[in-house]
PDB file of C-alpha atoms and ligand atoms in Angstrom:
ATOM      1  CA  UNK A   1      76.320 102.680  88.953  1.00 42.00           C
ATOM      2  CA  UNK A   2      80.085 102.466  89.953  1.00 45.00           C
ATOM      3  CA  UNK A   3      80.989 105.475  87.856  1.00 51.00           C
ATOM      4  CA  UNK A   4      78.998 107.799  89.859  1.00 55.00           C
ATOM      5  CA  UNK A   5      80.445 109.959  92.059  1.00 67.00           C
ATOM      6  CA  UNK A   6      80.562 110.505  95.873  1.00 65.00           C
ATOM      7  CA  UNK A   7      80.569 113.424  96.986  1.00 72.00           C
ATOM      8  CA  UNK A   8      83.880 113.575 100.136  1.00 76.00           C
ATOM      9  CA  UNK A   9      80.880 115.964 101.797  1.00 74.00           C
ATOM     10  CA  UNK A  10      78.296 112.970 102.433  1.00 72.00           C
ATOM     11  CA  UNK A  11      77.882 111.878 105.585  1.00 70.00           C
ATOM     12  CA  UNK A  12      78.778 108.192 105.271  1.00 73.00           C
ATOM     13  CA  UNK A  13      81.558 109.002 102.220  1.00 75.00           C
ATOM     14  CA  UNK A  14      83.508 106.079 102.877  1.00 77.00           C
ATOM     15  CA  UNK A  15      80.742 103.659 103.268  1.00 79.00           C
ATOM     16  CA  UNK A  16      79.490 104.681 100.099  1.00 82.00           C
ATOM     17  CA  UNK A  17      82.939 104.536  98.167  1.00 83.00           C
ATOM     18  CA  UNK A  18      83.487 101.019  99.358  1.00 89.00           C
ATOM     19  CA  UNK A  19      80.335  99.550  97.407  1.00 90.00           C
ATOM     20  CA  UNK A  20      81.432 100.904  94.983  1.00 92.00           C
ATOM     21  CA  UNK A  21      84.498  99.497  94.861  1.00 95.00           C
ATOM     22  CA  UNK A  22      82.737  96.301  95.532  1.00 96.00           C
ATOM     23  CA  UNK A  23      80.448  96.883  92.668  1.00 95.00           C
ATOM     24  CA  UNK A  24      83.634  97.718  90.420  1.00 96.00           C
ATOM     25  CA  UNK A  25      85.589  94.093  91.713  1.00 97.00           C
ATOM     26  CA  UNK A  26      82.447  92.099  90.491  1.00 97.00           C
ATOM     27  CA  UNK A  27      82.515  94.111  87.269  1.00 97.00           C
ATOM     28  CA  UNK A  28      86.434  93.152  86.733  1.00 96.00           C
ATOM     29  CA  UNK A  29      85.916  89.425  88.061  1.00 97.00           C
ATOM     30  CA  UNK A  30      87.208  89.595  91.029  1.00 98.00           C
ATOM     31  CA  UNK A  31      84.448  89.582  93.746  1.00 98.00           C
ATOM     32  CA  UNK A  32      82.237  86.908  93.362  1.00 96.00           C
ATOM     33  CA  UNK A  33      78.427  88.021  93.177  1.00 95.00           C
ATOM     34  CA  UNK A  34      77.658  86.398  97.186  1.00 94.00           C
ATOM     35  CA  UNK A  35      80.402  89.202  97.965  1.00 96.00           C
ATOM     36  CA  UNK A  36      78.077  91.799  97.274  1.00 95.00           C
ATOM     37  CA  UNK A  37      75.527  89.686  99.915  1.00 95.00           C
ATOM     38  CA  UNK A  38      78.691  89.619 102.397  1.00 95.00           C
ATOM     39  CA  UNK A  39      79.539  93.387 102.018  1.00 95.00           C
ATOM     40  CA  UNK A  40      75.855  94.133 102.783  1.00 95.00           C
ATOM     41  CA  UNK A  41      76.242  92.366 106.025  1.00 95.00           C
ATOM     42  CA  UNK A  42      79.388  93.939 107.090  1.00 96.00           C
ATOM     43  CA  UNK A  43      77.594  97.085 106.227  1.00 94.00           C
ATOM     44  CA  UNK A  44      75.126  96.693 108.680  1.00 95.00           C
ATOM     45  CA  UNK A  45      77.260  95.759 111.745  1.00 96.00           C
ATOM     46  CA  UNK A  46      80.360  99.030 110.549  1.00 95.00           C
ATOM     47  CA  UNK A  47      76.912 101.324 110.680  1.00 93.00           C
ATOM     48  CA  UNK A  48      76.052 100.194 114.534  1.00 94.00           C
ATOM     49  CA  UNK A  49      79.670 100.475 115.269  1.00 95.00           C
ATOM     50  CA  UNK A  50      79.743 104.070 114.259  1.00 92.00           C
ATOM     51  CA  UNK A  51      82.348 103.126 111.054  1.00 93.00           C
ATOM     52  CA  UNK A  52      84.967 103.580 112.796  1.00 94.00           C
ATOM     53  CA  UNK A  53      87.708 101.451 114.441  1.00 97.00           C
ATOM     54  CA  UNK A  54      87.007 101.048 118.552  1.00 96.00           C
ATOM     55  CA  UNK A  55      89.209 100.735 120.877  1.00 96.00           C
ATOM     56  CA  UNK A  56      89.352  96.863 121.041  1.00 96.00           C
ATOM     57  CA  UNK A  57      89.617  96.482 117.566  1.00 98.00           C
ATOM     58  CA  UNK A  58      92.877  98.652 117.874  1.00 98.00           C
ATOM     59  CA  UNK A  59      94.457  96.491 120.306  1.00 98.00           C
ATOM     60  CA  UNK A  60      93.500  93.372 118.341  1.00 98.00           C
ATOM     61  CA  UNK A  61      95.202  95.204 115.157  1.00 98.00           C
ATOM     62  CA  UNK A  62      98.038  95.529 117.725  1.00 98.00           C
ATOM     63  CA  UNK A  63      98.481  91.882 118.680  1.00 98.00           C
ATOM     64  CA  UNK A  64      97.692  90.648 114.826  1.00 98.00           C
ATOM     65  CA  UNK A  65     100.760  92.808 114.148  1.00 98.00           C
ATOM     66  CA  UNK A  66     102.828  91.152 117.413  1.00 98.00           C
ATOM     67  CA  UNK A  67     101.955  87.796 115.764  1.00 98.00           C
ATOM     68  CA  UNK A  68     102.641  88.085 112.220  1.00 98.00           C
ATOM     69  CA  UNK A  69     106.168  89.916 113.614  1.00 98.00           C
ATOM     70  CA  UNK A  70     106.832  87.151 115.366  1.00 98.00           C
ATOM     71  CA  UNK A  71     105.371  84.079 113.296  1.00 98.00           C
ATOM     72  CA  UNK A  72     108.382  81.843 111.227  1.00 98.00           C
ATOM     73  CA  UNK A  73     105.685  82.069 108.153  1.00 98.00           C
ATOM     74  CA  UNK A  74     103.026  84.501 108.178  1.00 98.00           C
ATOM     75  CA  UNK A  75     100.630  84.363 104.953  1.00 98.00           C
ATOM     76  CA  UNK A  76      97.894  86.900 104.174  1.00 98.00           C
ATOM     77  CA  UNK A  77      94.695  85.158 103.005  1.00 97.00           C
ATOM     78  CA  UNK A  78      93.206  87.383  99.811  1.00 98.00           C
ATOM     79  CA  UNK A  79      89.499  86.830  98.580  1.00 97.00           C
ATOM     80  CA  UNK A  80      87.553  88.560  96.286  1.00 98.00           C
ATOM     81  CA  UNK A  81      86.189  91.106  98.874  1.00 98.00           C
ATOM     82  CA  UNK A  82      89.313  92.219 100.322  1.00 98.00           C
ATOM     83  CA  UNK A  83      91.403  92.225  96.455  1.00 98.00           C
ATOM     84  CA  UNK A  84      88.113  95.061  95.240  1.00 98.00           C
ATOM     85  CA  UNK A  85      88.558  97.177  98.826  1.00 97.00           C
ATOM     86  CA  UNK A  86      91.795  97.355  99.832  1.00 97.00           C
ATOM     87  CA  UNK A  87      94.717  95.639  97.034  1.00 98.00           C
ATOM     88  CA  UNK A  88      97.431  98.301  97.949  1.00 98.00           C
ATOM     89  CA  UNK A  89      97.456  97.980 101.453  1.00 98.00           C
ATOM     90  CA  UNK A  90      97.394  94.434 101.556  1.00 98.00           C
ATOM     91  CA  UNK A  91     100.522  94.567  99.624  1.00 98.00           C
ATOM     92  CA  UNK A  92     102.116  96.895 101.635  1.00 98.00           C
ATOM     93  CA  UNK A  93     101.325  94.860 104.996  1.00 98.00           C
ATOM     94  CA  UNK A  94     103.028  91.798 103.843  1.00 98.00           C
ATOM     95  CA  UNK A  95     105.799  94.021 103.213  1.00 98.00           C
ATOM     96  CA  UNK A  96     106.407  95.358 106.697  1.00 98.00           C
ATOM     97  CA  UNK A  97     105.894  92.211 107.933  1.00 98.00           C
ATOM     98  CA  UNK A  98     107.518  89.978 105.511  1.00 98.00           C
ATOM     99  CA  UNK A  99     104.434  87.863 104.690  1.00 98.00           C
ATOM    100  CA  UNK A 100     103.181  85.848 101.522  1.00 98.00           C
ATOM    101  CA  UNK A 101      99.742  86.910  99.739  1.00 98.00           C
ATOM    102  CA  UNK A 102      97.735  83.747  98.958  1.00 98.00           C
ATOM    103  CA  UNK A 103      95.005  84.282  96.785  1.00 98.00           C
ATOM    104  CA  UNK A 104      92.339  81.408  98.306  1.00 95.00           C
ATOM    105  CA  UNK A 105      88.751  81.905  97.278  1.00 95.00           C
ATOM    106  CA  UNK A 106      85.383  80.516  98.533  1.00 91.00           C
ATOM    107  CA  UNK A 107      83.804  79.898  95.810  1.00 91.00           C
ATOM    108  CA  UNK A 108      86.917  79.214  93.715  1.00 93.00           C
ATOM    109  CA  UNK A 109      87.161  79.522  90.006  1.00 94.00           C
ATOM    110  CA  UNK A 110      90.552  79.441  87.881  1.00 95.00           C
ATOM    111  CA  UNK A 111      89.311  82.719  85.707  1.00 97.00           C
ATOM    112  CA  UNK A 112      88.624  84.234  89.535  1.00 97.00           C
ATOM    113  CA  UNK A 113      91.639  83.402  90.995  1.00 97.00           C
ATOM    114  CA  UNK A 114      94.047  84.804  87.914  1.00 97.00           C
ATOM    115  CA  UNK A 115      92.073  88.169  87.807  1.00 98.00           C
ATOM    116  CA  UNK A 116      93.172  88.387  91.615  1.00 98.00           C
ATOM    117  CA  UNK A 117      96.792  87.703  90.995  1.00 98.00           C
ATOM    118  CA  UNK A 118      96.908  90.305  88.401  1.00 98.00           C
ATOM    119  CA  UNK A 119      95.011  92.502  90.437  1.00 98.00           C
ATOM    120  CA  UNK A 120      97.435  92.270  92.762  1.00 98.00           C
ATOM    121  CA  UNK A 121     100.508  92.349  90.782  1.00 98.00           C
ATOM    122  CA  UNK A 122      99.153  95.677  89.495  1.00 98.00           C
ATOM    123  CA  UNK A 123      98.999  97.263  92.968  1.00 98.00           C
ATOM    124  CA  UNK A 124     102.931  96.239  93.387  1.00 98.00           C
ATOM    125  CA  UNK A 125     102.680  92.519  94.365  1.00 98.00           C
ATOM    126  CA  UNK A 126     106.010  91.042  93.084  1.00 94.00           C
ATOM    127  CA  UNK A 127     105.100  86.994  94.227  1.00 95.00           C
ATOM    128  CA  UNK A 128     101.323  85.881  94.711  1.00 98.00           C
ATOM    129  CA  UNK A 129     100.671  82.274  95.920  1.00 98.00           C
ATOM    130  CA  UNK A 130      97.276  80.236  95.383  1.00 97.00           C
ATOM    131  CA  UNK A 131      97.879  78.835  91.787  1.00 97.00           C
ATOM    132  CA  UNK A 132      99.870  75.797  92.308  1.00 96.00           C
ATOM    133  CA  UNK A 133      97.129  74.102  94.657  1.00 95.00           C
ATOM    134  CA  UNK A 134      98.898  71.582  95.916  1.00 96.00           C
ATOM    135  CA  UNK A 135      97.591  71.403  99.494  1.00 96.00           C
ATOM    136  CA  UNK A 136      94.779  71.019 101.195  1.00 95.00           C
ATOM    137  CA  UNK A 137      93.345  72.070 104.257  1.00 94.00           C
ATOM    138  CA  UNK A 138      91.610  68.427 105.935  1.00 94.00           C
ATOM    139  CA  UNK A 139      88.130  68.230 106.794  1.00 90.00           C
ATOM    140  CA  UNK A 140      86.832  70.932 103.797  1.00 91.00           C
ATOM    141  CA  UNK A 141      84.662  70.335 100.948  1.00 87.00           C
ATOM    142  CA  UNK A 142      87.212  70.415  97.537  1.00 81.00           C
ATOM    143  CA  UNK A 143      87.384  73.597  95.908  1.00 85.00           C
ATOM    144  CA  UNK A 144      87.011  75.317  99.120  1.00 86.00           C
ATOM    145  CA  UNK A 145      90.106  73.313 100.487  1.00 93.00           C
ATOM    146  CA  UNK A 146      92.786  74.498  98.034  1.00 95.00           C
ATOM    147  CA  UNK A 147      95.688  75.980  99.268  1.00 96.00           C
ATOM    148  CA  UNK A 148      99.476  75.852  98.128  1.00 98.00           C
ATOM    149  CA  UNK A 149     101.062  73.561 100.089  1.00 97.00           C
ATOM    150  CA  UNK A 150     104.417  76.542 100.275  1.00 98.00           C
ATOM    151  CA  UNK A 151     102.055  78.839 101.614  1.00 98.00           C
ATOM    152  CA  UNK A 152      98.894  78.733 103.719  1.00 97.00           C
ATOM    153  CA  UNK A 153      99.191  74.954 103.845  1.00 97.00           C
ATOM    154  CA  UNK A 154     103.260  75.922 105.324  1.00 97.00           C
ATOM    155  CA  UNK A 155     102.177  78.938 107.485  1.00 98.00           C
ATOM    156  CA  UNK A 156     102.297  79.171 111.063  1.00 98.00           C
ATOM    157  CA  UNK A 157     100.362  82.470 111.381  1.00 98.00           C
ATOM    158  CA  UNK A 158      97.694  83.417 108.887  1.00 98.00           C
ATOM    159  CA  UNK A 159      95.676  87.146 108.327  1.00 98.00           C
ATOM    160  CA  UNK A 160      91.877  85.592 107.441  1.00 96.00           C
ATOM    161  CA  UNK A 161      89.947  88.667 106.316  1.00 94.00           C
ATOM    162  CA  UNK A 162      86.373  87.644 106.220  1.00 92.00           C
ATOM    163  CA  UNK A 163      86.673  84.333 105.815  1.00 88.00           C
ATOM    164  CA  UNK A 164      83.350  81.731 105.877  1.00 86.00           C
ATOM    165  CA  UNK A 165      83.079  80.064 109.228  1.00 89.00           C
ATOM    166  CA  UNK A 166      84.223  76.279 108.029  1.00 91.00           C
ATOM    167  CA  UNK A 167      87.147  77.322 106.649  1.00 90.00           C
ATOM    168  CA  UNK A 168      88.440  79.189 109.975  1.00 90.00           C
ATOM    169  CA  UNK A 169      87.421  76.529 111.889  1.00 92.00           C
ATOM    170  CA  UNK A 170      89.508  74.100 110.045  1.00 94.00           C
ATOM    171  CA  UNK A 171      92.274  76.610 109.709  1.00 93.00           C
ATOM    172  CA  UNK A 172      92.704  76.512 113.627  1.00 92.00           C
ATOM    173  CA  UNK A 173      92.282  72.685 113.390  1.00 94.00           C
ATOM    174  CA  UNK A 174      95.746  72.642 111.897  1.00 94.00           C
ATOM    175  CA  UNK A 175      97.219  74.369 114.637  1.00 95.00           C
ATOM    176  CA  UNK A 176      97.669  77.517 112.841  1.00 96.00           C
ATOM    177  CA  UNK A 177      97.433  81.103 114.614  1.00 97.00           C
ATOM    178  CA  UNK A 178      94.379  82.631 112.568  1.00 97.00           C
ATOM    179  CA  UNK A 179      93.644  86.361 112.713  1.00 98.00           C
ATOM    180  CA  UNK A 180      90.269  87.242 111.683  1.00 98.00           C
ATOM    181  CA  UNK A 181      89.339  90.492 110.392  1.00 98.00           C
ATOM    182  CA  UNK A 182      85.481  90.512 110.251  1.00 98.00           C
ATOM    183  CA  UNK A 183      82.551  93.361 111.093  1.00 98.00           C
ATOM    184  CA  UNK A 184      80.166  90.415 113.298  1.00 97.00           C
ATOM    185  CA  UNK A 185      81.770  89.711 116.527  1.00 97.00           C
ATOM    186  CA  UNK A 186      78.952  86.875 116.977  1.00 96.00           C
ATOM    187  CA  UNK A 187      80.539  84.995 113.392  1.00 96.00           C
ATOM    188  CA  UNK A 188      81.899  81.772 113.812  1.00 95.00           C
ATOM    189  CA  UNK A 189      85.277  82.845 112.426  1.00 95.00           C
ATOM    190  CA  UNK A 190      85.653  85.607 114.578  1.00 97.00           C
ATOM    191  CA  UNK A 191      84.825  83.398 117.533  1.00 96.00           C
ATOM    192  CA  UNK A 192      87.642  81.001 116.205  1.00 95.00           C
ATOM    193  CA  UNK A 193      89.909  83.540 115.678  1.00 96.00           C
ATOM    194  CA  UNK A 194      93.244  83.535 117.675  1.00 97.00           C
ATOM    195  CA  UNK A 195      92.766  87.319 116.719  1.00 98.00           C
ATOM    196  CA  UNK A 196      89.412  88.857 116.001  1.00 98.00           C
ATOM    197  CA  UNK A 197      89.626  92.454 114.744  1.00 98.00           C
ATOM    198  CA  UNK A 198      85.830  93.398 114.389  1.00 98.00           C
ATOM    199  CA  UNK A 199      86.784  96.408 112.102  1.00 98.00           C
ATOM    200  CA  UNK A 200      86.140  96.863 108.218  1.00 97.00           C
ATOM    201  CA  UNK A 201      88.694  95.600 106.479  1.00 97.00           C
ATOM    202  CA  UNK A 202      89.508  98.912 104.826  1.00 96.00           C
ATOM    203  CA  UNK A 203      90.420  99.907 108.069  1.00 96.00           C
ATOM    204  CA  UNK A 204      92.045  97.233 110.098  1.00 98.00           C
ATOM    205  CA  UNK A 205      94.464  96.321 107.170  1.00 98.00           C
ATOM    206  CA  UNK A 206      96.233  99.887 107.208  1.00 98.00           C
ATOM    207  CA  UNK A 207      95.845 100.054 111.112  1.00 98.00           C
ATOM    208  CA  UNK A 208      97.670  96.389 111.456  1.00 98.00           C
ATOM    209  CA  UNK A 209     100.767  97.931 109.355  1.00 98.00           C
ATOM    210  CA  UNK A 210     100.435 101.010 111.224  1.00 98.00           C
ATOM    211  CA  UNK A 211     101.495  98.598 114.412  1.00 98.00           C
ATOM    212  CA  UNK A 212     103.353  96.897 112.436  1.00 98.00           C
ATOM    213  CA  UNK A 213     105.766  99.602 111.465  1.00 98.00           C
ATOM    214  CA  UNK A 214     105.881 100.815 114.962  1.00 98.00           C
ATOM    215  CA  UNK A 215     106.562  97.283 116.382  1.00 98.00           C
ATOM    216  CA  UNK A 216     108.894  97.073 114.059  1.00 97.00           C
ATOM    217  CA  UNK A 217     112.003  97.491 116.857  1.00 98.00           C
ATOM    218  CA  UNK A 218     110.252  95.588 119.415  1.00 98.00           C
ATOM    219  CA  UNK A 219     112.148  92.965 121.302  1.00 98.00           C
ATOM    220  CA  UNK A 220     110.729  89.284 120.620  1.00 98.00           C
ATOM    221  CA  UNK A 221     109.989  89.343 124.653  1.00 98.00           C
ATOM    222  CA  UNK A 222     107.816  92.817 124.030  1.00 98.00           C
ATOM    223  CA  UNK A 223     105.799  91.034 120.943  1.00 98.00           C
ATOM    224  CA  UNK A 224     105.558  87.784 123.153  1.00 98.00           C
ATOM    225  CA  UNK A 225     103.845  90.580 126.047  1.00 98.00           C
ATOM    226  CA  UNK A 226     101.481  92.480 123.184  1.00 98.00           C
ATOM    227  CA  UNK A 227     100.425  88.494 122.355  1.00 98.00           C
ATOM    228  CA  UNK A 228      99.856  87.875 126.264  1.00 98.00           C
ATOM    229  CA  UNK A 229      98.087  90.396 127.110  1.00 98.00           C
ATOM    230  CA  UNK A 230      95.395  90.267 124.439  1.00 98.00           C
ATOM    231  CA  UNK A 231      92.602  88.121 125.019  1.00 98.00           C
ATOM    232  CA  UNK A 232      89.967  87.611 122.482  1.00 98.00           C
ATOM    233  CA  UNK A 233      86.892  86.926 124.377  1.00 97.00           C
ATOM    234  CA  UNK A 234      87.046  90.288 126.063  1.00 97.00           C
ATOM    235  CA  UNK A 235      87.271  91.735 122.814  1.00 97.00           C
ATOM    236  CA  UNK A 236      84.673  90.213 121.127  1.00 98.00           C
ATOM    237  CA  UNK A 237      82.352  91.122 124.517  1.00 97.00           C
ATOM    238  CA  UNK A 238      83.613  94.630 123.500  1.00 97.00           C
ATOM    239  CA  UNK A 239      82.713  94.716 120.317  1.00 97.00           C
ATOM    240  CA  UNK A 240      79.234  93.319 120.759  1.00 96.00           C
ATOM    241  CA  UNK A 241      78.858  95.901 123.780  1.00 96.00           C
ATOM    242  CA  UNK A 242      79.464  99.025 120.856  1.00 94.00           C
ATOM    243  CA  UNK A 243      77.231  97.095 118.324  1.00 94.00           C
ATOM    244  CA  UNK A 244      74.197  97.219 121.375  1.00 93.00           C
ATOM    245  CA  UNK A 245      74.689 100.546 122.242  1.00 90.00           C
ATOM    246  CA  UNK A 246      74.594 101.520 118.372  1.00 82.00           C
ATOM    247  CA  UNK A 247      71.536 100.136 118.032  1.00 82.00           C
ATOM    248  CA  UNK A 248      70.222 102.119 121.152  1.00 82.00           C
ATOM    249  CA  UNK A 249      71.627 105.025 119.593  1.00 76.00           C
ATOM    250  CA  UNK A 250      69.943 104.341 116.286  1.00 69.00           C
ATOM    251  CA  UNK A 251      66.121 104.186 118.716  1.00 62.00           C
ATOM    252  CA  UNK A 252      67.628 107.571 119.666  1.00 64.00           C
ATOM    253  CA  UNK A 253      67.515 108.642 115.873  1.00 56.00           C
ATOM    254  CA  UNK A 254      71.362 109.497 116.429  1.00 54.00           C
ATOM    255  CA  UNK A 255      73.135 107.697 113.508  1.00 53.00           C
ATOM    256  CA  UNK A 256      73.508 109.439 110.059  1.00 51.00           C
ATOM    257  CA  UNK A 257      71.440 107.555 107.588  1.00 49.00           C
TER     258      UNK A 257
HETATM  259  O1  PTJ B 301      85.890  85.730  97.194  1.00 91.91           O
HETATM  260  P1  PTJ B 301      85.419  84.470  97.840  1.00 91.91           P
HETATM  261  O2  PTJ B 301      84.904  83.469  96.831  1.00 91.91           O
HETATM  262  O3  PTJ B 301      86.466  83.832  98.718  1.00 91.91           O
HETATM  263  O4  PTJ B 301      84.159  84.800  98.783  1.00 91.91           O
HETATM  264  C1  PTJ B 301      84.293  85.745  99.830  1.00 91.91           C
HETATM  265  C2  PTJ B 301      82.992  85.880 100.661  1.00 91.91           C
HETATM  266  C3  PTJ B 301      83.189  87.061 101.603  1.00 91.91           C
HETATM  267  C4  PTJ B 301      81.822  86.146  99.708  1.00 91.91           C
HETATM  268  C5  PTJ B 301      82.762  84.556 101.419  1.00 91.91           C
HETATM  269  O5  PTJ B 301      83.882  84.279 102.232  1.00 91.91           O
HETATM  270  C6  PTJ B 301      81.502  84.615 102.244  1.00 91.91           C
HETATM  271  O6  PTJ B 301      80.418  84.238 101.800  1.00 91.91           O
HETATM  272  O7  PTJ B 301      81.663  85.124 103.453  1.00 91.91           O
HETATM  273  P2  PTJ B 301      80.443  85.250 104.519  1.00 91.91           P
HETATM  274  O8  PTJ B 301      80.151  83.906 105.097  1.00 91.91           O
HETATM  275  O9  PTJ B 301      79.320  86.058 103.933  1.00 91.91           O
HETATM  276  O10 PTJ B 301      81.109  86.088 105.662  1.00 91.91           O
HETATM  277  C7  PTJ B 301      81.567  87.375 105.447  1.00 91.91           C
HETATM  278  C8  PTJ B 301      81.751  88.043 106.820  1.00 91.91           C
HETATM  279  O11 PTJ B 301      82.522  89.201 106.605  1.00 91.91           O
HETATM  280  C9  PTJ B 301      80.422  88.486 107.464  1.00 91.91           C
HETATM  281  O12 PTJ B 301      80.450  88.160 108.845  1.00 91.91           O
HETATM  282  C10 PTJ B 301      80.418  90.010 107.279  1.00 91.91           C
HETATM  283  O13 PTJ B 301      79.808  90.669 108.371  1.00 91.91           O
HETATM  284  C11 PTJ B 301      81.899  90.328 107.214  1.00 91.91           C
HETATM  285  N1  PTJ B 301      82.234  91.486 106.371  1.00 91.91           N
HETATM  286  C12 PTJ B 301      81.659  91.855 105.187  1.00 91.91           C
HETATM  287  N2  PTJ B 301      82.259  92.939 104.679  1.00 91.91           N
HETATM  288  C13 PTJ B 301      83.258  93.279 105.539  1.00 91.91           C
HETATM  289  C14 PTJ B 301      83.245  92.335 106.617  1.00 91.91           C
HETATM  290  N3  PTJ B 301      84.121  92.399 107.620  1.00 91.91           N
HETATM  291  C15 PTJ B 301      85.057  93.382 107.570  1.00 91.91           C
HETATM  292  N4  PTJ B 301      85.118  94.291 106.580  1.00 91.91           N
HETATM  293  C16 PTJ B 301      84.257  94.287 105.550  1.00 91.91           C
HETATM  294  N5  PTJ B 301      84.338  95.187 104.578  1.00 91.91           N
END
């Protein structure tokens, strides 16, 4: 299946490429087979949104790039859904920003989490955390709670693309500033989330070093006012507003199919 081609003139092109990059990661080892399940879901809530990035979930991509400008340790969370979809720009986003990539899996296995690394390393990752394991995030079944102690278990500021709802609960517990990148503003980890960007990863990743890079000169006080003036409940109310109206534009017949 993942060998056949899209054609750029379909309607919903990207949608289409991304399972099968999805298909492709579970073929190499990297997604587990529940990240199919997860991708399917996501699908559902990027088609009522119109698969594309509104307007709130630009300004949370804004503030996500204030805060991982201004965080002491910012870390960028990889699974095996966002290491299929979107490798190279995850690399390139703890660039700008000057973050660590932390492989940290779900369902967690040691053949799962070196095919990641590599992964990674072949997109242009020089240092990937999430083997050593030596930290662990309280309150979290065991596998699930692995982290390196150096890196998420370190970090002040951490970029949780879909994470499970446990897990960014417990994040928060430890006082850390979590931005969430997930397509269901109604998740629990987007309603944790210091930061919820309710955008497909394949977009909001690129978009947040788009900010990034013009943030980049910002004064800490400027961040500090991007951070201020965001508030995530109004977003999330936004978000679910364009999700309602998609599905009253779907009654309408208006969506591509
Ligand atoms: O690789 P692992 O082992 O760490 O496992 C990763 C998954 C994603 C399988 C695991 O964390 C999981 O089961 O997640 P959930 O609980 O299914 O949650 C995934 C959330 O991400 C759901 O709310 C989806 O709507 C959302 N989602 C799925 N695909 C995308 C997405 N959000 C943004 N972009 C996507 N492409």
């Amino acid at each position: 299946m993942s060998d056949v081609e899209v054609p750029e003139s379909h309607p919903r092109y990207e949608s289409l490429l991304t399972r099968h990059r999805i298909e492709e990661g579970v073929e190499k080892g990297i997604t587990s087979r529940q990240g199919l399940i997860a991708q399917g879901r996501g699908e559902a809530f990027d088609y009522l949104l119109g698969e594309r990035t509104t307007g709130s979930a630009d300004a949370a991509a804004r503030a996500a790039a204030a805060h991982l400008l201004l965080a002491d340790h910012p870390v960028l969370s990889v699974n095996g859904n966002v290491a299929a979809l979107c490798p190279g720009e995850l690399v390139e986003l703890a660039e700008v920003v000057g973050a660590d990539l932390e492989v940290n899996l779900f369902n967690r296995t040691d053949e799962r989490m070196r095919a990641i690394v590599d992964h990674l390393r072949d997109h242009g990752a020089e240092a990937v955390r999430g083997l050593t394991a030596d930290g662990r995030i309280p309150g979290i079944d065991h596998e699930r709670a692995k982290v390196d102690a150096e890196g998420i278990g370190d970090a002040d500021v951490v970029l949780v693309p879909l994470e499970d709802g446990d897990r960014a609960e417990a994040l928060g517990a430890m006082g850390k500033v979590e931005l969430v990148v997930d397509l269901n503003p109604m998740s629990r980890s987007a309603q944790v989330a210091t930061v919820p960007i309710v955008d497909n990863v394949i977009r909001a990743i690129p978009n947040v070093t788009r900010h990034a890079r013009d943030l980049a000169d910002a004064s800490e006080a400027e961040l500090h006012a991007v951070v201020d003036g965001f508030d995530a409940e109004t977003t999330l109310a936004a978000a679910e507003r364009a999700i309602r109206e998609g599905v009253d534009d779907e009654g309408d017949g208006e969506n591509e199919s």
